[in-house]
Tab-separated table of C-alpha atoms in Angstrom:
chain	number	residue	atom	x	y	z
A	1	MET	CA	111.708	86.883	73.452
A	2	LYS	CA	112.718	90.457	72.593
A	3	ARG	CA	109.343	91.465	74.196
A	4	LEU	CA	110.317	89.800	77.458
A	5	CYS	CA	113.335	92.124	77.904
A	6	LEU	CA	113.572	94.035	81.312
A	7	VAL	CA	114.526	97.761	80.922
A	8	LEU	CA	115.639	99.058	84.521
A	9	ALA	CA	117.803	102.163	84.145
A	10	MET	CA	120.027	101.835	87.023
A	11	MET	CA	123.277	104.237	86.482
A	12	ALA	CA	126.171	103.039	88.136
A	13	GLY	CA	127.496	105.080	91.116
A	14	LEU	CA	123.786	106.452	91.573
A	15	TYR	CA	123.381	104.288	94.949
A	16	HIS	CA	125.727	104.793	97.810
A	17	VAL	CA	125.117	102.508	100.767
A	18	ASP	CA	126.901	100.676	103.365
A	19	ALA	CA	125.808	97.119	103.221
A	20	GLN	CA	127.005	96.224	106.731
A	21	ARG	CA	124.398	98.449	108.253
A	22	ILE	CA	121.738	97.037	106.389
A	23	PRO	CA	119.233	94.847	108.684
A	24	PHE	CA	119.141	91.147	107.919
A	25	VAL	CA	115.525	91.076	109.586
A	26	TYR	CA	113.371	93.242	111.683
A	27	GLU	CA	111.323	93.225	114.880
A	28	VAL	CA	107.965	94.440	113.273
A	29	GLU	CA	105.712	93.049	110.617
A	30	ASN	CA	105.882	96.064	108.543
A	31	THR	CA	108.264	98.819	108.640
A	32	GLY	CA	106.230	100.733	106.107
A	33	ALA	CA	103.013	100.956	108.089
A	34	LYS	CA	103.315	104.747	108.392
A	35	PHE	CA	103.284	105.516	104.885
A	36	ALA	CA	100.117	106.235	102.913
A	37	ALA	CA	99.160	104.086	100.067
A	38	PRO	CA	99.773	105.525	96.587
A	39	ALA	CA	96.934	106.354	94.098
A	40	MET	CA	95.244	103.357	92.922
A	41	PRO	CA	94.000	104.298	89.315
A	42	SER	CA	91.125	102.377	87.821
A	43	VAL	CA	92.119	99.688	85.212
A	44	ASP	CA	91.191	102.069	82.207
A	45	ALA	CA	93.509	104.726	83.491
A	46	LEU	CA	96.557	102.360	83.916
A	47	PRO	CA	99.178	102.804	81.206
A	48	GLU	CA	100.123	99.599	79.174
A	49	VAL	CA	103.706	98.644	80.204
A	50	ARG	CA	104.966	95.584	78.113
A	51	THR	CA	108.407	95.275	79.928
A	52	LEU	CA	108.626	94.413	83.780
A	53	PRO	CA	108.237	97.399	85.737
A	54	ASN	CA	111.126	99.150	87.560
A	55	PRO	CA	110.797	97.946	91.029
A	56	LEU	CA	112.872	101.052	92.264
A	57	GLU	CA	110.771	103.533	90.584
A	58	TRP	CA	108.123	105.291	92.761
A	59	SER	CA	104.236	104.462	91.951
A	60	ASP	CA	103.621	108.007	90.494
A	61	GLY	CA	106.788	107.525	88.024
A	62	LYS	CA	108.367	110.664	89.477
A	63	GLY	CA	112.000	109.279	89.902
A	64	VAL	CA	113.266	105.985	91.706
A	65	VAL	CA	114.696	105.315	95.072
A	66	LYS	CA	117.818	106.932	95.624
A	67	ASN	CA	119.079	105.340	99.003
A	68	PHE	CA	118.403	102.414	101.123
A	69	SER	CA	116.418	104.598	103.679
A	70	GLU	CA	113.750	105.240	101.067
A	71	TRP	CA	113.232	101.424	100.430
A	72	SER	CA	110.680	100.855	103.118
A	73	ARG	CA	108.286	103.541	101.594
A	74	ARG	CA	108.735	102.216	97.972
A	75	ARG	CA	108.124	98.499	99.590
A	76	SER	CA	105.042	99.785	101.146
A	77	GLU	CA	103.934	100.941	97.756
A	78	ILE	CA	104.492	97.665	96.011
A	79	ALA	CA	102.684	95.821	98.977
A	80	ALA	CA	99.568	98.430	98.606
A	81	GLU	CA	99.464	97.526	94.958
A	82	ILE	CA	99.634	93.850	95.331
A	83	GLN	CA	96.769	93.947	97.781
A	84	HIS	CA	94.635	96.301	95.736
A	85	TYR	CA	95.017	94.657	92.369
A	86	GLY	CA	96.073	91.129	93.103
A	87	ILE	CA	95.242	89.337	96.577
A	88	GLY	CA	93.164	91.529	98.802
A	89	THR	CA	93.714	93.417	102.078
A	90	LYS	CA	96.010	91.875	104.866
A	91	PRO	CA	94.697	93.698	107.689
A	92	ALA	CA	96.953	94.998	110.473
A	93	VAL	CA	96.231	93.595	113.877
A	94	GLU	CA	96.957	95.402	117.234
A	95	SER	CA	99.080	93.592	119.707
A	96	GLY	CA	96.302	93.959	122.260
A	97	SER	CA	94.209	91.758	120.154
A	98	VAL	CA	96.429	88.750	120.328
A	99	PHE	CA	96.840	86.504	123.095
A	100	ALA	CA	99.249	83.525	123.100
A	101	LYS	CA	100.571	80.524	125.379
A	102	MET	CA	102.417	77.544	125.386
A	103	VAL	CA	100.927	74.151	126.017
A	104	GLY	CA	103.870	71.923	126.108
A	105	ASP	CA	105.444	72.279	122.766
A	106	THR	CA	102.269	73.630	121.114
A	107	LEU	CA	102.035	77.524	120.502
A	108	LEU	CA	98.217	78.668	120.932
A	109	VAL	CA	97.579	81.912	119.435
A	110	TYR	CA	93.969	83.579	120.011
A	111	VAL	CA	93.239	86.630	117.685
A	112	THR	CA	90.130	88.605	118.695
A	113	VAL	CA	88.617	91.208	116.101
A	114	ASN	CA	85.140	92.861	116.242
A	115	GLY	CA	84.151	90.632	119.216
A	116	ARG	CA	85.164	87.430	117.443
A	117	THR	CA	88.059	85.178	118.432
A	118	LEU	CA	90.075	83.083	115.866
A	119	PRO	CA	92.068	80.356	117.481
A	120	LEU	CA	95.649	79.149	115.721
A	121	ARG	CA	97.771	76.451	116.767
A	122	ALA	CA	101.099	75.087	115.805
A	123	THR	CA	103.491	72.487	117.440
A	124	ILE	CA	107.028	73.053	117.406
A	125	SER	CA	109.687	70.374	116.856
A	126	TYR	CA	112.895	71.120	118.748
A	127	PRO	CA	116.335	70.170	117.813
A	128	LYS	CA	118.298	67.666	119.599
A	129	THR	CA	121.650	69.768	119.222
A	130	GLY	CA	122.515	73.204	120.491
A	131	LYS	CA	121.058	75.369	123.020
A	132	PRO	CA	117.902	77.642	123.027
A	133	PRO	CA	117.047	80.008	121.734
A	134	TYR	CA	116.755	78.182	118.300
A	135	ALA	CA	116.367	79.343	114.855
A	136	LEU	CA	112.886	78.455	113.641
A	137	MET	CA	112.014	77.278	110.116
A	138	ILE	CA	108.160	77.381	109.319
A	139	GLY	CA	106.722	75.020	106.756
A	140	THR	CA	103.650	76.566	104.943
A	141	SER	CA	101.020	73.793	104.900
A	142	ASN	CA	103.812	71.280	105.661
A	143	MET	CA	107.516	71.175	105.541
A	144	SER	CA	108.504	70.314	102.051
A	145	LEU	CA	112.405	70.355	102.356
A	146	PRO	CA	114.012	67.274	103.459
A	147	ARG	CA	114.662	66.732	107.072
A	148	LYS	CA	118.117	65.842	106.179
A	149	LEU	CA	118.889	69.599	105.560
A	150	PHE	CA	118.162	70.231	109.406
A	151	GLU	CA	119.641	67.260	110.959
A	152	ASN	CA	122.608	68.029	113.324
A	153	ARG	CA	121.652	71.837	113.154
A	154	PRO	CA	119.933	73.723	116.051
A	155	ILE	CA	116.800	74.592	114.157
A	156	ALA	CA	113.304	74.174	115.447
A	157	ILE	CA	110.649	73.190	112.977
A	158	MET	CA	107.104	74.253	112.903
A	159	ASN	CA	104.076	73.635	110.345
A	160	TYR	CA	101.410	76.241	109.516
A	161	ARG	CA	98.256	74.954	108.836
A	162	GLU	CA	96.589	77.473	106.695
A	163	SER	CA	93.302	75.580	106.791
A	164	GLN	CA	92.660	77.423	110.345
A	165	VAL	CA	92.395	80.672	108.451
A	166	ASN	CA	91.168	79.951	105.058
A	167	GLY	CA	90.427	76.550	103.429
A	168	TYR	CA	90.601	77.719	99.805
A	169	SER	CA	92.681	75.015	97.829
A	170	GLN	CA	92.549	73.185	94.777
A	171	PHE	CA	92.983	69.914	96.610
A	172	ARG	CA	90.175	70.147	99.137
A	173	ALA	CA	86.517	71.214	98.779
A	174	GLN	CA	86.544	74.793	97.584
A	175	GLY	CA	83.677	76.154	99.771
A	176	THR	CA	82.349	79.864	99.096
A	177	ARG	CA	83.955	83.055	99.812
A	178	GLY	CA	83.204	84.556	103.103
A	179	THR	CA	82.465	81.423	105.037
A	180	PHE	CA	86.154	80.752	106.463
A	181	PRO	CA	87.565	81.498	109.961
A	182	PHE	CA	89.280	84.699	108.593
A	183	ASP	CA	85.877	85.897	107.209
A	184	GLN	CA	84.098	85.578	110.620
A	185	LEU	CA	86.575	88.507	111.855
A	186	TYR	CA	86.514	90.529	108.629
A	187	PRO	CA	83.344	89.838	106.962
A	188	GLU	CA	83.854	92.928	104.765
A	189	LEU	CA	87.049	91.332	103.139
A	190	LYS	CA	85.147	88.460	101.831
A	191	ASP	CA	86.519	89.094	98.349
A	192	ASN	CA	89.883	88.553	99.235
A	193	GLY	CA	92.121	86.049	97.922
A	194	ALA	CA	93.512	83.219	100.045
A	195	TYR	CA	97.096	84.494	99.803
A	196	SER	CA	96.416	87.510	101.763
A	197	GLU	CA	94.583	85.785	104.549
A	198	TRP	CA	97.366	82.991	104.840
A	199	ALA	CA	99.888	85.661	105.122
A	200	TRP	CA	97.731	87.189	107.839
A	201	GLY	CA	97.536	83.710	109.782
A	202	LEU	CA	101.215	83.226	109.651
A	203	SER	CA	102.025	86.743	110.960
A	204	ARG	CA	99.571	86.219	113.932
A	205	LEU	CA	101.681	83.075	114.854
A	206	LEU	CA	104.739	85.269	114.914
A	207	ASP	CA	102.987	87.792	116.925
A	208	GLY	CA	102.457	84.963	119.423
A	209	LEU	CA	105.964	84.041	119.499
A	210	GLN	CA	107.194	87.496	119.863
A	211	GLN	CA	104.615	88.229	122.671
A	212	LEU	CA	105.700	85.081	124.729
A	213	GLY	CA	109.675	85.535	124.218
A	214	ALA	CA	112.610	83.224	123.922
A	215	GLU	CA	112.159	82.008	127.678
A	216	GLN	CA	108.784	80.277	127.040
A	217	THR	CA	109.179	79.609	123.354
A	218	LYS	CA	112.929	78.754	123.054
A	219	ILE	CA	112.730	80.290	119.677
A	220	ASP	CA	115.051	83.164	118.283
A	221	MET	CA	112.940	85.819	116.690
A	222	LYS	CA	115.770	87.000	114.797
A	223	HIS	CA	116.261	83.874	112.995
A	224	ILE	CA	112.675	82.858	111.466
A	225	GLY	CA	112.485	81.110	108.073
A	226	VAL	CA	109.483	80.063	106.048
A	227	THR	CA	109.173	77.504	103.157
A	228	GLY	CA	106.871	75.798	101.205
A	229	CYS	CA	106.348	73.907	97.770
A	230	SER	CA	103.982	74.478	94.922
A	231	TYR	CA	100.846	76.278	96.108
A	232	ALA	CA	102.377	76.386	99.431
A	233	GLY	CA	105.670	77.763	97.835
A	234	LYS	CA	103.499	80.885	96.651
A	235	MET	CA	102.306	80.986	100.266
A	236	ALA	CA	105.745	81.002	101.647
A	237	LEU	CA	106.652	83.862	99.244
A	238	TYR	CA	103.608	85.864	100.166
A	239	CYS	CA	104.394	85.231	103.984
A	240	GLY	CA	107.812	86.174	103.860
A	241	ALA	CA	107.236	89.133	101.602
A	242	PHE	CA	104.428	90.660	103.829
A	243	ASP	CA	106.331	90.200	107.315
A	244	GLU	CA	109.465	91.607	107.864
A	245	ARG	CA	110.154	89.445	110.888
A	246	VAL	CA	111.001	86.578	108.413
A	247	ALA	CA	114.547	86.335	107.893
A	248	LEU	CA	114.630	83.686	105.280
A	249	THR	CA	112.176	82.746	102.640
A	250	ILE	CA	112.525	79.677	100.460
A	251	ALA	CA	109.988	79.263	97.903
A	252	GLN	CA	110.185	75.932	96.273
A	253	GLU	CA	108.547	75.396	92.840
A	254	PRO	CA	105.933	78.184	93.390
A	255	GLY	CA	104.708	78.433	89.896
A	256	GLY	CA	102.570	80.945	88.306
A	257	GLY	CA	101.397	83.690	90.879
A	258	GLY	CA	104.403	83.253	92.985
A	259	ALA	CA	107.561	84.278	91.627
A	260	ALA	CA	107.071	84.058	87.924
A	261	ALA	CA	106.195	87.200	86.109
A	262	TRP	CA	102.609	87.443	84.967
A	263	ARG	CA	103.843	89.366	81.837
A	264	VAL	CA	106.379	86.721	80.946
A	265	SER	CA	104.164	83.817	81.343
A	266	HIS	CA	101.604	85.295	79.046
A	267	GLU	CA	104.065	85.790	76.520
A	268	LEU	CA	105.085	81.987	76.816
A	269	THR	CA	101.591	80.981	76.699
A	270	LEU	CA	101.277	82.933	73.365
A	271	SER	CA	104.055	80.879	71.934
A	272	GLY	CA	102.384	77.718	72.895
A	273	LYS	CA	103.519	76.781	76.235
A	274	ASN	CA	101.252	75.353	78.874
A	275	LEU	CA	101.741	77.616	82.016
A	276	GLU	CA	99.880	78.632	85.093
A	277	ASP	CA	99.476	82.247	83.985
A	278	LEU	CA	97.116	85.007	85.453
A	279	ASP	CA	94.245	83.305	83.281
A	280	LYS	CA	94.827	79.821	84.351
A	281	THR	CA	95.238	79.895	88.196
A	282	ASP	CA	93.086	78.937	91.032
A	283	TYR	CA	90.845	82.220	91.670
A	284	HIS	CA	90.223	81.162	95.365
A	285	TRP	CA	93.815	82.306	95.962
A	286	PHE	CA	93.397	85.717	94.079
A	287	LEU	CA	90.960	88.561	93.984
A	288	GLU	CA	88.456	87.335	91.211
A	289	SER	CA	88.728	91.095	90.042
A	290	GLN	CA	92.330	90.446	89.055
A	291	LYS	CA	91.454	87.909	86.291
A	292	GLU	CA	88.602	90.295	85.398
A	293	ASN	CA	90.733	93.282	84.976
A	294	PHE	CA	93.928	92.012	83.689
A	295	HIS	CA	93.237	88.806	81.575
A	296	GLY	CA	94.871	88.376	78.230
A	297	ASP	CA	96.811	91.231	76.858
A	298	SER	CA	95.305	93.442	79.809
A	299	VAL	CA	98.022	91.990	81.801
A	300	TYR	CA	100.348	94.877	80.619
A	301	ARG	CA	98.167	97.168	82.628
A	302	LEU	CA	99.098	95.482	85.885
A	303	PRO	CA	101.000	98.325	87.612
A	304	TYR	CA	103.485	95.735	89.184
A	305	ASP	CA	104.548	92.186	88.625
A	306	GLN	CA	105.583	89.329	90.681
A	307	HIS	CA	109.344	90.169	90.672
A	308	GLU	CA	108.438	93.194	92.669
A	309	LEU	CA	106.537	90.451	95.369
A	310	CYS	CA	110.025	88.787	95.319
A	311	ALA	CA	111.722	92.139	95.810
A	312	MET	CA	109.437	92.949	98.749
A	313	VAL	CA	111.691	90.550	100.772
A	314	CYS	CA	114.865	92.716	100.387
A	315	PRO	CA	116.866	93.427	102.339
A	316	ARG	CA	116.221	89.905	103.989
A	317	ALA	CA	117.134	86.649	102.366
A	318	LEU	CA	115.330	84.989	99.429
A	319	LEU	CA	115.960	81.546	97.893
A	320	LEU	CA	113.894	80.384	94.917
A	321	LEU	CA	113.924	76.766	93.962
A	322	GLY	CA	112.562	75.497	90.380
A	323	ASN	CA	111.880	72.432	88.542
A	324	PRO	CA	111.668	72.779	84.733
A	325	ASP	CA	110.586	69.198	84.279
A	326	TYR	CA	106.996	70.533	84.939
A	327	GLU	CA	106.113	73.098	82.410
A	328	TRP	CA	103.183	74.463	84.468
A	329	LEU	CA	105.288	75.824	86.754
A	330	ALA	CA	106.636	78.364	84.449
A	331	ASP	CA	110.397	78.448	85.641
A	332	SER	CA	111.583	80.178	82.540
A	333	SER	CA	109.295	83.125	83.582
A	334	MET	CA	110.338	82.704	87.199
A	335	LEU	CA	114.069	82.962	86.092
A	336	VAL	CA	113.363	86.514	84.276
A	337	SER	CA	111.609	87.541	87.312
A	338	ALA	CA	114.268	86.270	89.628
A	339	LYS	CA	116.878	88.126	87.788
A	340	ALA	CA	114.802	91.486	87.770
A	341	ALA	CA	113.989	91.116	91.384
A	342	LYS	CA	117.815	90.485	92.358
A	343	LYS	CA	118.668	93.909	90.936
A	344	VAL	CA	117.003	95.195	94.105
A	345	TRP	CA	119.445	93.485	96.369
A	346	ASN	CA	122.342	94.505	94.064
A	347	THR	CA	121.482	97.955	94.136
A	348	PHE	CA	122.077	97.957	97.909
A	349	GLY	CA	125.156	95.886	97.815
A	350	ILE	CA	123.605	92.950	99.287
A	351	GLY	CA	123.230	90.687	96.579
A	352	ASP	CA	124.527	87.541	98.405
A	353	ARG	CA	121.155	87.622	100.212
A	354	MET	CA	119.061	86.505	96.927
A	355	GLY	CA	119.532	83.575	94.570
A	356	TRP	CA	118.038	80.831	92.713
A	357	SER	CA	118.499	77.075	91.866
A	358	ILE	CA	116.529	75.723	88.791
A	359	MET	CA	117.134	72.062	88.267
A	360	ASN	CA	115.300	69.280	86.534
A	361	GLY	CA	115.471	65.475	86.926
A	362	HIS	CA	113.439	65.071	90.110
A	363	PRO	CA	109.613	64.731	91.016
A	364	HIS	CA	107.513	67.924	92.007
A	365	CYS	CA	108.349	69.112	95.597
A	366	GLN	CA	111.179	66.366	95.948
A	367	LEU	CA	114.302	68.286	96.419
A	368	PRO	CA	117.306	66.405	94.857
A	369	GLU	CA	120.440	66.290	96.583
A	370	ILE	CA	122.062	68.165	93.873
A	371	GLN	CA	120.246	71.223	95.179
A	372	TYR	CA	121.216	70.644	98.660
A	373	PRO	CA	124.246	72.878	98.850
A	374	GLU	CA	122.459	75.944	97.720
A	375	VAL	CA	119.665	75.354	100.430
A	376	GLN	CA	122.213	74.536	103.122
A	377	ALA	CA	124.105	77.611	102.275
A	378	PHE	CA	121.105	79.889	102.721
A	379	ILE	CA	119.950	77.920	105.989
A	380	ASP	CA	123.543	78.061	107.547
A	381	LYS	CA	124.034	81.926	106.863
A	382	PHE	CA	120.573	83.374	107.311
A	383	LEU	CA	119.162	81.061	109.942
A	384	LEU	CA	122.464	80.109	112.061
A	385	GLY	CA	124.627	83.055	111.262
A	386	ARG	CA	127.531	80.852	110.038
A	387	GLU	CA	129.819	81.418	107.470
A	388	ALA	CA	128.521	80.079	104.055
A	389	ASP	CA	129.072	81.325	100.405
A	390	THR	CA	126.004	82.782	98.958
A	391	LYS	CA	127.368	85.355	96.722
A	392	ASP	CA	126.596	83.752	93.466
A	393	VAL	CA	123.646	81.396	93.624
A	394	SER	CA	122.297	81.415	90.351
A	395	VAL	CA	122.014	77.646	89.355
A	396	CYS	CA	119.913	77.193	86.236
A	397	LYS	CA	119.379	74.060	84.084
A	398	LEU	CA	116.334	74.869	81.907
A	399	HIS	CA	115.486	72.524	79.017
């Protein structure tokens, strides 16, 4: 395990921030849209880095982020690298290209690009308590968290059906790249992985909610959450990481390609573990070139790792949920990644906005009651603005 050690040189006293002034959420999808992407070297020109890269180090290697005001730019660098080497492009959409309306409790969003229109729909279930505007928790593919967690809380629920954008999934007919609804708008992005496109779709639903406003939707845009489990746990993480209007991301049992660091999973695979590593995941979800370029020991040339995907959520709230009864989920790798990512929140004095709970003894995607307290605390604090203790949520019970 020595090779898994994370080397992050963050000197005490280097960062001086007023945590009270750091936003919990933003009104725009991407605060770093104005920044140019960093250089994207060819794979052969990338250095071999065996430890997890420092998420606060600039892509050109010339120093590190020195204050929170620089984080948006660094975050945009990470986003650009993940898209270029890992999942494909999540294209920006002009506000005038989105038209939204409410029909009863159903949100309808029409996105027009290059003369073609993609329709999206999602029904909102409103709470029976509290008054609008309500916080909203969005389930990617489905709401995997128990409904008990939302009972007697003024939180609306909405499911995002990702098949409206891209049908790639290990559970359904695979289809062919370039033949799905997203591809009709962006044929030049046919090589994309599904996670960039699914994140794009969720952002368009948020565009619709934002365009209509709370009077029509009854939704508070400052308190949006996203969650999902397994492949949808990955989806929730990518959606939350790539849209800064999401205040709370809860990724439940996301497995490899989600929060688990590719480098760490590779090391564990070499030691005999059967994990979802970069060589053994569903490549309808990622760029096929990711496997071609970073298979085997080539993973050490990847200029980022999944702890940096997690870090993209900062300064917003992130909770990772694991289940070590399923070796495939690579929770040992996720734990290393989580600890590495949290150093970003800690650096800015907002460590209470990120945590993890990894507990065994329950079926896949069936959150046990023993994990309810951590989830409830994050929901109460970051969706409802209530007092809740999230200062040291680092529960872990690995085999």
